[in-house]
Amino acid sequence: MNEDVFKNLVSHCKEYGFIFQSSEIYDGLSAVYDYAQNGTLLKNNIRQYWWQSMVQLHENIVGIDAAIFMHPTTWKASGHVDAFSDPLIDNKDSKKRYRADVLIEEHVAKIEAKIEKEVEKAAKRFENFDEKMFRSTNARVLEYQKQTEAINTRFKTALNDNNLAEVKQIIIDCEITCPISGSRNWTDVRQFNLMFDTKLGSVSDDSSTIYLRPETAQGIFVNFLNVQKTGRMKIPFGIAQTGKAFRNEIVARQFIFRMREFEQMEMQFFIRPGTQKQWYEHWKQARMKWHNALGIDEKKKRFHDHIKLAHYADAACDIEFEFPFGFKELEGIHSRTDFDLRNHEQYSGKKLQYFDPELNQSYIPYVIETSIGLDRMFLALMSAAYKEEKLEDGSERTVLALPPALAPIKAAVFPLVKKDGLPEIAEKIMNELKFEYHVTYDEKDTVGKRYRRQDAIGTPYCITIDHDTLNDQCVTIRDRDTMKQERVAIDKLHSIITEKVSLKNILKKAI
Ligand code: GAP
């Protein structure tokens, strides 16, 4: 784990106006964060990239914006009231609470890391590797593999049977200790529902209890027929939505990775029953392509098939990203069958079927869902972009090498000095560019210091106006990544910047 880099990244997010702790003046609220001036722009750009690739570039996908509050029966029908819970366990000595499944998964990950280390060590000693060494390495690797397989099988069975006593037994048998107290003094495992509830209106009896949505997907399901009919949509078609979701997470940590209030970008793709395998594969590949179009090292992403399927799925996988604290879920792709629509039909008593003119029959469509956390995507991008660099002249810089199209500010405009008409030219350039991109003006300190400030927030271009500009109508444009400076005519600025920061270039690779 690259703890130092992660700590530095978290501080950077605060120092440079990306993310603040919510209600910081009251010492903050656990696992709730506010997006600051630069963070908001970056978040908007990520959302726009997702929305345009989904809605604008797919003729058969439309977007909606459903309310956060929904009729409480929605959550009964969706299974969240009964099944949206995590198994929790407390350590009696430290009084710390953990997700039992996470404790076991982390234990398995540690054994897997040992396997990787053995293999790496063997590869390094390849030339002097004798048979005796080979046998002992092989024996250790096989033993570790046996252990992980045994734990995974037991764990999967326990979860499927909802056997919480067995989950606790696995924790005991694996000798998992509390990271705080170091003890194995555990309580029993209990299920904990993650939905926040509140009261609607002024009457506080049970019938007025409503939930803050734990996923945006249900707003799409309950509107399925409205959208299909009013949009004259033909299967296969999708409905996309971005918006807030709320979960009372047991263990909320790792900054914005796991929050209690977060934003999702979800798309439900409605298909003919029986075609789910093919569409599941399609969306798996399509979503990976979307991620890869951003130019982040492909080795930082991988698929991970779910061992335990959610209550609604017949197949599911995650796209995992290598965060500074390891590979973790960034996006989920789920084959949700007809579970949601069928249940909504049953609970509401309203038909939620599609008449397929080609088959001349009505059916409840199956659904493939793609679901990504906007905040997690933000963290993935920031972790990949954050670099502490040593330069050739011995100096250092911190740079955010964000994809230029997503950078909060596209260009910074600097007059070399605050006089001789240079600020006026800078202002004129700002006024030209600001209608297309977010641009910023800076006249304080040396140009070197101004470059550093822009590097730290990921601005792809800095434009400096100097005394020569008065005669030649040219400025110096400096590239964030190469740090190369070029003299260009003012009237070329627009096309140069547009070429580099246009979202179109990424969108073309994304679908
Ligand atoms: N509709 C399906 C669904 O909600 P999920 O795997 O529970 O599936 C989808 O969530 C995505 O939402 C995750 O891959 C993750 O990116 C994001 N997410 C889930 N819980 C989150 C949390 N507590 N904080 C931040 N993002 C979260």
Coordinates of C-alpha atoms and ligand atoms in Angstrom, one line a residue:
M1 CA 0.0 0.0 0.0
N2 CA 1.3 3.4 -0.9
E3 CA 0.2 5.1 2.3
D4 CA 2.3 8.2 2.0
V5 CA 1.3 9.0 -1.5
F6 CA -2.4 8.5 -0.5
K7 CA -2.0 10.8 2.5
N8 CA -0.3 13.4 0.3
L9 CA -3.1 13.2 -2.2
V10 CA -5.8 13.7 0.5
S11 CA -4.0 16.8 1.7
H12 CA -3.5 18.0 -1.8
C13 CA -7.3 17.7 -2.4
K14 CA -7.9 20.1 0.5
E15 CA -5.0 22.5 -0.1
Y16 CA -5.9 23.1 -3.8
G17 CA -9.6 23.4 -3.5
F18 CA -10.8 19.9 -4.6
I19 CA -12.5 18.4 -1.6
F20 CA -13.3 19.6 2.0
Q21 CA -14.5 17.6 4.9
S22 CA -18.2 18.3 5.4
S23 CA -19.0 20.8 8.2
E24 CA -15.3 21.1 8.9
I25 CA -15.8 24.0 11.4
Y26 CA -17.7 21.5 13.6
D27 CA -14.9 18.9 13.2
G28 CA -16.6 17.3 10.2
L29 CA -19.2 14.6 9.7
S30 CA -17.9 11.1 9.2
A31 CA -17.7 9.9 5.6
V32 CA -19.4 13.0 4.2
Y33 CA -17.4 15.4 2.0
D34 CA -18.0 18.6 0.1
Y35 CA -16.6 19.3 -3.4
A36 CA -14.7 22.6 -3.5
Q37 CA -14.2 25.0 -6.4
N38 CA -11.8 22.9 -8.5
G39 CA -13.3 19.5 -7.4
T40 CA -16.8 20.6 -8.5
L41 CA -15.5 21.4 -12.0
L42 CA -13.6 18.1 -12.3
K43 CA -16.7 16.2 -11.0
N44 CA -18.9 18.0 -13.5
N45 CA -16.5 17.1 -16.3
I46 CA -16.5 13.4 -15.4
R47 CA -20.3 13.4 -15.2
Q48 CA -20.5 15.1 -18.6
Y49 CA -18.1 12.5 -20.1
W50 CA -20.3 9.7 -18.8
W51 CA -23.5 11.4 -19.8
Q52 CA -22.4 12.3 -23.4
S53 CA -21.0 8.8 -24.0
M54 CA -24.2 7.1 -22.7
V55 CA -27.0 9.4 -23.8
Q56 CA -25.7 11.7 -26.6
L57 CA -23.8 9.0 -28.4
H58 CA -26.4 6.1 -28.1
E59 CA -29.6 6.6 -30.1
N60 CA -31.2 4.0 -28.0
I61 CA -30.3 5.4 -24.6
V62 CA -32.2 8.3 -23.0
G63 CA -31.6 10.1 -19.7
I64 CA -33.8 10.9 -16.8
D65 CA -33.6 12.6 -13.4
A66 CA -35.8 10.9 -10.8
A67 CA -36.4 12.2 -7.3
I68 CA -34.4 11.0 -4.3
F69 CA -37.5 10.2 -2.3
M70 CA -39.6 7.4 -3.6
H71 CA -42.7 5.6 -2.5
P72 CA -41.6 3.3 0.4
T73 CA -43.0 0.2 -1.3
T74 CA -40.4 0.7 -4.0
W75 CA -37.8 -0.6 -1.5
K76 CA -39.9 -3.5 -0.4
A77 CA -40.3 -4.5 -4.0
S78 CA -36.6 -4.1 -4.8
G79 CA -35.6 -6.3 -1.9
H80 CA -33.7 -3.5 -0.1
V81 CA -35.8 -3.5 3.0
D82 CA -35.2 -7.2 3.6
A83 CA -31.8 -7.8 2.0
F84 CA -29.8 -4.6 1.7
S85 CA -27.6 -5.3 4.6
D86 CA -24.0 -6.0 5.5
P87 CA -22.8 -8.5 8.1
L88 CA -21.2 -6.6 10.9
I89 CA -19.0 -7.7 13.8
D90 CA -17.6 -5.8 16.7
N91 CA -14.3 -6.3 18.5
K92 CA -15.1 -6.3 22.2
D93 CA -11.8 -4.9 23.3
S94 CA -11.3 -2.0 20.8
K95 CA -15.1 -1.4 20.5
K96 CA -14.5 -1.1 16.7
R97 CA -17.0 -2.2 14.2
Y98 CA -16.1 -4.1 11.0
R99 CA -17.8 -5.6 8.1
A100 CA -17.3 -9.4 8.6
D101 CA -17.1 -10.1 4.9
V102 CA -14.4 -7.4 4.4
L103 CA -12.3 -8.9 7.3
I104 CA -12.4 -12.3 5.5
E105 CA -11.7 -10.8 2.1
E106 CA -8.7 -8.9 3.4
H107 CA -7.4 -12.0 5.0
V108 CA -7.6 -13.9 1.7
A109 CA -6.0 -10.9 -0.1
K110 CA -3.0 -11.2 2.3
I111 CA -2.5 -14.8 1.4
E112 CA -2.8 -14.0 -2.3
A113 CA -0.1 -11.3 -1.8
K114 CA 2.1 -14.0 -0.3
I115 CA 1.6 -16.2 -3.4
E116 CA 2.5 -13.3 -5.6
K117 CA 5.7 -12.6 -3.6
E118 CA 6.8 -16.2 -3.8
V119 CA 6.3 -16.2 -7.6
E120 CA 8.2 -12.9 -7.9
K121 CA 11.0 -14.1 -5.7
A122 CA 11.3 -17.3 -7.8
A123 CA 11.3 -15.3 -11.1
K124 CA 14.1 -13.1 -9.8
R125 CA 16.3 -16.1 -8.8
F126 CA 15.5 -17.8 -12.1
E127 CA 19.0 -18.5 -13.2
N128 CA 20.3 -20.0 -9.9
F129 CA 17.0 -21.8 -9.2
D130 CA 17.7 -25.5 -8.3
E131 CA 15.3 -28.3 -8.0
K132 CA 15.2 -28.2 -4.2
M133 CA 14.2 -24.5 -4.2
F134 CA 11.6 -25.2 -6.9
R135 CA 10.0 -27.9 -4.8
S136 CA 9.8 -25.9 -1.6
T137 CA 8.5 -22.7 -3.4
N138 CA 6.0 -24.9 -5.3
A139 CA 4.9 -26.5 -2.0
R140 CA 4.4 -23.1 -0.3
V141 CA 2.4 -21.7 -3.3
L142 CA 0.2 -24.8 -3.4
E143 CA -0.4 -24.6 0.3
Y144 CA -1.4 -20.9 0.1
Q145 CA -3.7 -21.7 -2.9
K146 CA -5.3 -24.5 -0.9
Q147 CA -5.9 -22.1 2.0
T148 CA -7.5 -19.4 -0.1
E149 CA -9.7 -21.9 -2.0
A150 CA -10.9 -23.5 1.2
I151 CA -11.7 -20.1 2.8
N152 CA -13.5 -18.8 -0.3
T153 CA -15.6 -21.9 -0.6
R154 CA -16.6 -21.9 3.0
F155 CA -17.3 -18.2 2.9
K156 CA -19.4 -18.4 -0.3
T157 CA -21.5 -21.2 1.2
A158 CA -22.0 -19.3 4.5
L159 CA -23.1 -16.2 2.7
N160 CA -25.5 -18.0 0.4
D161 CA -27.0 -19.8 3.4
N162 CA -27.1 -16.6 5.3
N163 CA -25.3 -18.5 8.0
L164 CA -23.8 -15.8 10.2
A165 CA -22.5 -18.2 12.9
E166 CA -20.4 -19.8 10.2
V167 CA -19.1 -16.4 9.1
K168 CA -17.9 -15.8 12.6
Q169 CA -16.4 -19.3 12.8
I170 CA -14.4 -18.5 9.6
I171 CA -13.0 -15.4 11.3
I172 CA -12.1 -17.4 14.3
D173 CA -10.6 -20.3 12.4
C174 CA -8.5 -17.9 10.2
E175 CA -7.3 -16.3 13.5
I176 CA -8.2 -12.8 12.2
T177 CA -7.3 -10.2 14.7
C178 CA -8.7 -6.6 15.2
P179 CA -6.1 -4.2 13.7
I180 CA -6.6 -1.8 16.7
S181 CA -6.7 -4.1 19.7
G182 CA -4.9 -7.0 18.2
S183 CA -7.4 -9.3 19.9
R184 CA -9.7 -12.0 18.6
N185 CA -12.4 -11.2 21.1
W186 CA -15.3 -10.9 18.6
T187 CA -19.1 -10.5 19.0
D188 CA -21.5 -12.5 17.0
V189 CA -22.1 -11.4 13.4
R190 CA -25.3 -9.5 12.8
Q191 CA -27.0 -8.1 9.7
F192 CA -27.2 -4.3 9.5
N193 CA -29.6 -2.6 7.0
L194 CA -27.8 0.2 5.1
M195 CA -30.7 2.4 4.2
F196 CA -31.3 5.8 5.9
D197 CA -34.9 6.4 6.8
T198 CA -36.7 9.6 7.6
K199 CA -40.3 10.8 8.0
L200 CA -42.5 12.3 5.3
G201 CA -44.8 15.2 6.4
S202 CA -45.8 15.9 10.0
V203 CA -47.4 12.6 11.0
S204 CA -44.9 10.4 12.6
D205 CA -46.4 7.0 12.4
D206 CA -44.8 4.0 10.6
S207 CA -46.7 4.6 7.4
S208 CA -44.9 7.9 6.8
T209 CA -41.4 6.3 7.0
I210 CA -39.5 6.8 3.7
Y211 CA -36.0 6.1 2.7
L212 CA -33.2 8.1 1.1
R213 CA -32.5 6.0 -2.1
P214 CA -29.5 3.7 -1.7
E215 CA -29.2 3.4 -5.5
T216 CA -30.5 5.5 -8.3
A217 CA -31.5 2.4 -10.3
Q218 CA -35.0 2.1 -8.8
G219 CA -36.0 5.6 -10.1
I220 CA -35.3 4.1 -13.6
F221 CA -37.3 0.9 -13.0
V222 CA -40.4 2.6 -11.8
N223 CA -40.3 4.9 -14.8
F224 CA -39.6 2.2 -17.3
L225 CA -42.9 2.1 -19.0
N226 CA -43.4 5.9 -18.9
V227 CA -40.1 6.4 -20.7
Q228 CA -40.7 3.5 -23.1
K229 CA -44.1 4.8 -24.1
T230 CA -43.4 8.5 -24.3
G231 CA -40.0 8.0 -26.0
R232 CA -41.4 5.2 -28.3
M233 CA -38.4 3.2 -27.3
K234 CA -37.8 -0.3 -28.8
I235 CA -36.0 -3.0 -27.0
P236 CA -33.0 -3.1 -26.6
F237 CA -32.9 0.3 -25.1
G238 CA -31.4 2.0 -22.1
I239 CA -32.3 4.6 -19.5
A240 CA -29.4 6.5 -17.8
Q241 CA -29.3 8.7 -14.7
T242 CA -26.9 10.4 -12.5
G243 CA -27.7 11.4 -8.9
K244 CA -27.2 11.1 -5.2
A245 CA -27.5 7.9 -3.3
F246 CA -27.2 7.3 0.5
R247 CA -25.9 4.4 2.5
N248 CA -25.3 4.1 6.2
E249 CA -22.0 2.3 5.6
I250 CA -20.7 0.4 8.6
V251 CA -17.1 1.1 7.9
A252 CA -16.7 4.3 5.9
R253 CA -13.1 5.1 5.2
Q254 CA -10.4 5.7 2.6
F255 CA -11.5 9.3 2.0
I256 CA -14.2 9.6 -0.8
F257 CA -13.9 5.9 -1.7
R258 CA -16.7 4.8 0.7
M259 CA -19.1 7.6 1.7
R260 CA -22.5 7.8 3.3
E261 CA -23.7 10.3 0.7
F262 CA -22.3 9.8 -2.8
E263 CA -23.3 10.0 -6.4
Q264 CA -23.9 7.3 -8.9
M265 CA -24.0 7.2 -12.7
E266 CA -26.2 4.3 -13.6
M267 CA -27.7 2.9 -16.8
Q268 CA -30.3 0.1 -17.1
F269 CA -30.4 -1.6 -20.4
F270 CA -33.7 -3.4 -21.2
I271 CA -33.4 -6.5 -23.3
R272 CA -35.2 -9.6 -24.5
P273 CA -35.2 -12.4 -21.9
G274 CA -32.6 -15.0 -23.0
T275 CA -30.2 -12.4 -24.5
Q276 CA -28.7 -11.4 -21.1
K277 CA -25.4 -13.3 -21.5
Q278 CA -24.6 -11.6 -24.8
W279 CA -25.5 -8.1 -23.5
Y280 CA -23.7 -8.6 -20.2
E281 CA -20.5 -9.3 -22.2
H282 CA -21.2 -6.4 -24.5
W283 CA -21.5 -3.9 -21.6
K284 CA -18.5 -5.3 -19.8
Q285 CA -16.3 -4.6 -22.8
A286 CA -18.0 -1.3 -23.6
R287 CA -17.5 0.0 -20.1
M288 CA -13.8 -1.0 -20.0
K289 CA -13.4 0.8 -23.4
W290 CA -14.9 3.9 -21.8
H291 CA -12.3 3.7 -19.0
N292 CA -9.4 3.0 -21.3
A293 CA -10.3 6.0 -23.5
L294 CA -9.0 8.2 -20.7
G295 CA -5.5 7.1 -21.4
I296 CA -4.8 5.8 -17.9
D297 CA -2.5 2.8 -17.7
E298 CA -4.6 -0.3 -18.6
K299 CA -2.8 -2.4 -16.0
K300 CA -4.5 -0.3 -13.3
K301 CA -7.9 -1.8 -14.3
R302 CA -9.2 -5.3 -14.2
F303 CA -12.4 -7.3 -14.0
H304 CA -13.4 -9.1 -10.9
D305 CA -16.3 -11.6 -11.0
H306 CA -18.5 -11.6 -7.9
I307 CA -18.4 -14.6 -5.6
K308 CA -21.6 -13.5 -3.8
L309 CA -24.3 -12.3 -6.2
A310 CA -26.6 -9.5 -5.0
H311 CA -30.2 -10.5 -4.4
Y312 CA -31.2 -9.3 -7.9
A313 CA -28.4 -10.6 -10.1
D314 CA -27.7 -13.8 -12.2
A315 CA -24.2 -12.6 -13.1
A316 CA -22.1 -9.7 -11.9
C317 CA -18.6 -8.3 -12.0
D318 CA -16.7 -5.2 -11.0
I319 CA -14.2 -3.1 -12.9
E320 CA -11.6 -2.7 -10.3
F321 CA -9.1 0.1 -10.2
E322 CA -5.7 0.1 -8.6
F323 CA -6.2 2.8 -6.0
P324 CA -3.2 3.8 -3.8
F325 CA -4.6 1.3 -1.2
G326 CA -4.9 -1.6 -3.7
F327 CA -7.3 -2.9 -6.4
K328 CA -10.9 -2.0 -5.4
E329 CA -14.3 -1.8 -7.0
L330 CA -14.8 1.2 -9.2
E331 CA -17.8 0.1 -11.3
G332 CA -20.3 -2.7 -11.2
I333 CA -21.8 -4.5 -14.2
H334 CA -24.8 -6.6 -13.3
S335 CA -27.2 -8.9 -15.1
R336 CA -30.3 -8.1 -13.0
T337 CA -32.7 -10.5 -14.8
D338 CA -36.3 -9.3 -14.6
F339 CA -36.1 -9.2 -10.8
D340 CA -36.9 -5.5 -10.3
L341 CA -39.6 -5.0 -13.0
R342 CA -41.3 -8.3 -12.0
N343 CA -41.4 -7.3 -8.3
H344 CA -42.6 -3.8 -9.1
E345 CA -45.4 -5.3 -11.2
Q346 CA -46.4 -7.6 -8.3
Y347 CA -46.2 -4.9 -5.6
S348 CA -47.9 -2.1 -7.6
G349 CA -50.4 -4.3 -9.4
K350 CA -49.5 -2.4 -12.6
K351 CA -48.4 -4.2 -15.7
L352 CA -44.7 -3.4 -16.5
Q353 CA -44.5 -5.3 -19.8
Y354 CA -43.2 -4.5 -23.2
F355 CA -45.0 -5.6 -26.4
D356 CA -42.3 -6.8 -28.8
P357 CA -43.7 -6.3 -32.3
E358 CA -41.1 -8.6 -33.8
L359 CA -42.1 -11.5 -31.6
N360 CA -45.7 -10.4 -31.4
Q361 CA -45.7 -11.0 -27.7
S362 CA -45.5 -9.1 -24.4
Y363 CA -42.9 -9.8 -21.7
I364 CA -41.1 -8.3 -18.8
P365 CA -37.7 -7.3 -20.1
Y366 CA -34.4 -8.4 -18.6
V367 CA -31.9 -5.8 -17.5
I368 CA -28.2 -5.3 -17.7
E369 CA -27.0 -2.5 -15.4
T370 CA -23.8 -0.5 -15.5
S371 CA -23.3 1.4 -12.2
I372 CA -20.3 3.6 -11.4
G373 CA -19.7 5.8 -8.4
L374 CA -18.9 9.3 -9.6
D375 CA -16.9 10.0 -6.5
R376 CA -14.9 6.8 -6.9
M377 CA -14.2 7.7 -10.5
F378 CA -13.0 11.1 -9.2
L379 CA -10.6 9.4 -6.8
A380 CA -9.4 7.0 -9.5
L381 CA -8.6 9.9 -11.8
M382 CA -6.9 11.9 -9.0
S383 CA -4.8 8.9 -7.9
A384 CA -3.7 8.2 -11.4
A385 CA -3.0 11.9 -12.1
Y386 CA -1.2 12.9 -8.9
K387 CA 2.6 13.0 -9.4
E388 CA 5.5 14.3 -7.2
E389 CA 8.2 14.9 -9.8
K390 CA 11.9 15.7 -9.4
L391 CA 13.0 17.9 -12.3
E392 CA 16.3 18.0 -14.2
D393 CA 17.4 21.2 -12.5
G394 CA 16.9 19.6 -9.1
S395 CA 13.7 21.4 -8.3
E396 CA 10.4 19.5 -7.5
R397 CA 6.9 19.9 -8.6
T398 CA 3.5 18.4 -7.8
V399 CA 1.5 17.9 -10.9
L400 CA -2.0 16.6 -11.7
A401 CA -1.7 15.0 -15.1
L402 CA -5.4 14.8 -15.6
P403 CA -6.8 14.1 -19.0
P404 CA -6.9 17.7 -20.4
A405 CA -10.6 17.4 -21.3
L406 CA -11.5 16.7 -17.7
A407 CA -9.1 19.3 -16.1
P408 CA -11.0 21.9 -14.0
I409 CA -9.3 24.8 -15.6
K410 CA -8.2 24.5 -19.2
A411 CA -5.9 27.5 -19.4
A412 CA -4.3 30.1 -17.2
V413 CA -3.4 33.5 -18.5
F414 CA -0.5 35.5 -17.0
P415 CA 0.8 39.0 -17.8
L416 CA 4.5 38.9 -17.2
V417 CA 4.2 42.1 -15.2
K418 CA 1.3 44.1 -13.9
K419 CA 1.9 47.1 -16.1
D420 CA 2.8 48.4 -19.7
G421 CA -0.6 47.2 -21.1
L422 CA 0.1 43.5 -20.5
P423 CA -2.8 42.9 -18.1
E424 CA -5.1 44.4 -20.6
I425 CA -4.0 42.0 -23.3
A426 CA -4.4 39.1 -20.8
E427 CA -7.9 40.2 -20.0
K428 CA -8.8 40.4 -23.8
I429 CA -7.5 36.8 -24.2
M430 CA -9.5 35.7 -21.1
N431 CA -12.6 37.3 -22.5
E432 CA -12.2 35.4 -25.8
L433 CA -11.6 32.0 -24.3
K434 CA -14.0 32.1 -21.3
F435 CA -17.1 31.5 -23.4
E436 CA -15.7 28.0 -24.3
Y437 CA -13.7 26.9 -21.3
H438 CA -12.9 27.6 -17.7
V439 CA -9.9 29.9 -17.7
T440 CA -8.2 31.7 -14.9
Y441 CA -6.0 34.8 -14.5
D442 CA -3.0 35.1 -12.3
E443 CA -0.6 38.1 -12.1
K444 CA 1.0 37.4 -8.6
D445 CA 4.5 36.1 -8.0
T446 CA 7.1 34.9 -10.6
V447 CA 5.9 33.1 -13.7
G448 CA 7.6 29.9 -12.3
K449 CA 5.5 30.1 -9.2
R450 CA 2.4 30.6 -11.2
Y451 CA 3.2 27.6 -13.3
R452 CA 3.6 25.5 -10.1
R453 CA 0.1 26.6 -8.9
Q454 CA -1.5 25.6 -12.2
D455 CA 0.4 22.3 -12.3
A456 CA -1.0 21.5 -8.9
I457 CA -4.6 21.8 -10.1
G458 CA -3.9 20.1 -13.5
T459 CA -4.3 23.1 -15.9
P460 CA -3.0 21.8 -19.2
Y461 CA -2.0 25.2 -20.6
C462 CA -0.4 28.4 -19.3
I463 CA -0.3 31.5 -21.5
T464 CA 2.2 34.3 -20.8
I465 CA 1.9 37.8 -22.3
D466 CA 5.3 39.6 -22.3
H467 CA 6.6 42.9 -23.8
D468 CA 7.2 41.2 -27.2
T469 CA 3.5 40.5 -27.4
L470 CA 3.0 44.3 -27.8
N471 CA 4.8 44.1 -31.1
D472 CA 4.4 40.6 -32.5
Q473 CA 0.9 39.7 -31.2
C474 CA 2.3 36.4 -30.0
V475 CA 2.3 34.8 -26.6
T476 CA 4.2 31.9 -24.9
I477 CA 2.1 28.8 -24.3
R478 CA 3.4 26.3 -21.9
D479 CA 2.4 22.6 -21.9
R480 CA 1.7 21.1 -18.4
D481 CA 3.1 17.7 -19.2
T482 CA 6.1 18.4 -21.3
M483 CA 6.8 21.8 -19.7
K484 CA 7.8 22.9 -23.2
Q485 CA 7.1 26.5 -24.1
E486 CA 6.1 27.7 -27.6
R487 CA 5.6 31.1 -29.1
V488 CA 2.3 31.3 -30.9
A489 CA 0.1 33.9 -32.4
I490 CA -2.8 35.1 -30.2
D491 CA -5.3 34.3 -32.9
K492 CA -4.1 30.6 -33.0
L493 CA -4.6 30.1 -29.2
H494 CA -8.2 29.1 -29.5
S495 CA -7.6 26.3 -32.0
I496 CA -4.5 25.0 -30.2
I497 CA -6.3 24.7 -26.9
T498 CA -9.5 23.3 -28.4
E499 CA -7.5 20.5 -30.1
K500 CA -6.0 19.4 -26.8
V501 CA -8.9 19.9 -24.4
S502 CA -11.8 18.8 -26.5
L503 CA -13.9 16.0 -25.0
K504 CA -14.6 14.9 -28.5
N505 CA -11.2 13.2 -28.8
I506 CA -11.9 11.0 -25.8
L507 CA -15.5 10.4 -26.7
K508 CA -14.5 9.0 -30.1
K509 CA -12.3 6.4 -28.5
A510 CA -14.9 5.7 -25.8
I511 CA -17.6 4.0 -27.8
Ligands
GAP1 N1 -27.5 -0.2 -8.6 C1 -26.5 -1.1 -8.3 C2 -25.6 -0.7 -7.3 O1 -25.9 0.3 -6.6 P1 -23.3 -1.2 -6.1 O2 -22.2 -2.1 -6.6 O3 -23.8 -1.3 -4.8 O4 -24.5 -1.4 -7.2 C3 -22.4 0.8 -7.6 O5 -22.8 0.3 -6.4 C4 -21.3 1.7 -7.5 O6 -21.6 2.8 -6.7 C5 -20.0 1.1 -7.0 O7 -19.3 0.4 -7.9 C6 -19.3 2.3 -6.4 O8 -18.5 2.9 -7.5 C7 -20.4 3.2 -6.0 N2 -20.6 3.2 -4.5 C8 -21.3 2.2 -3.9 N3 -21.3 2.5 -2.5 C9 -20.5 3.6 -2.4 C10 -20.2 4.4 -1.3 N4 -20.5 4.1 0.0 N5 -19.4 5.5 -1.5 C11 -19.0 5.8 -2.7 N6 -19.3 5.1 -3.8 C12 -20.1 4.0 -3.7

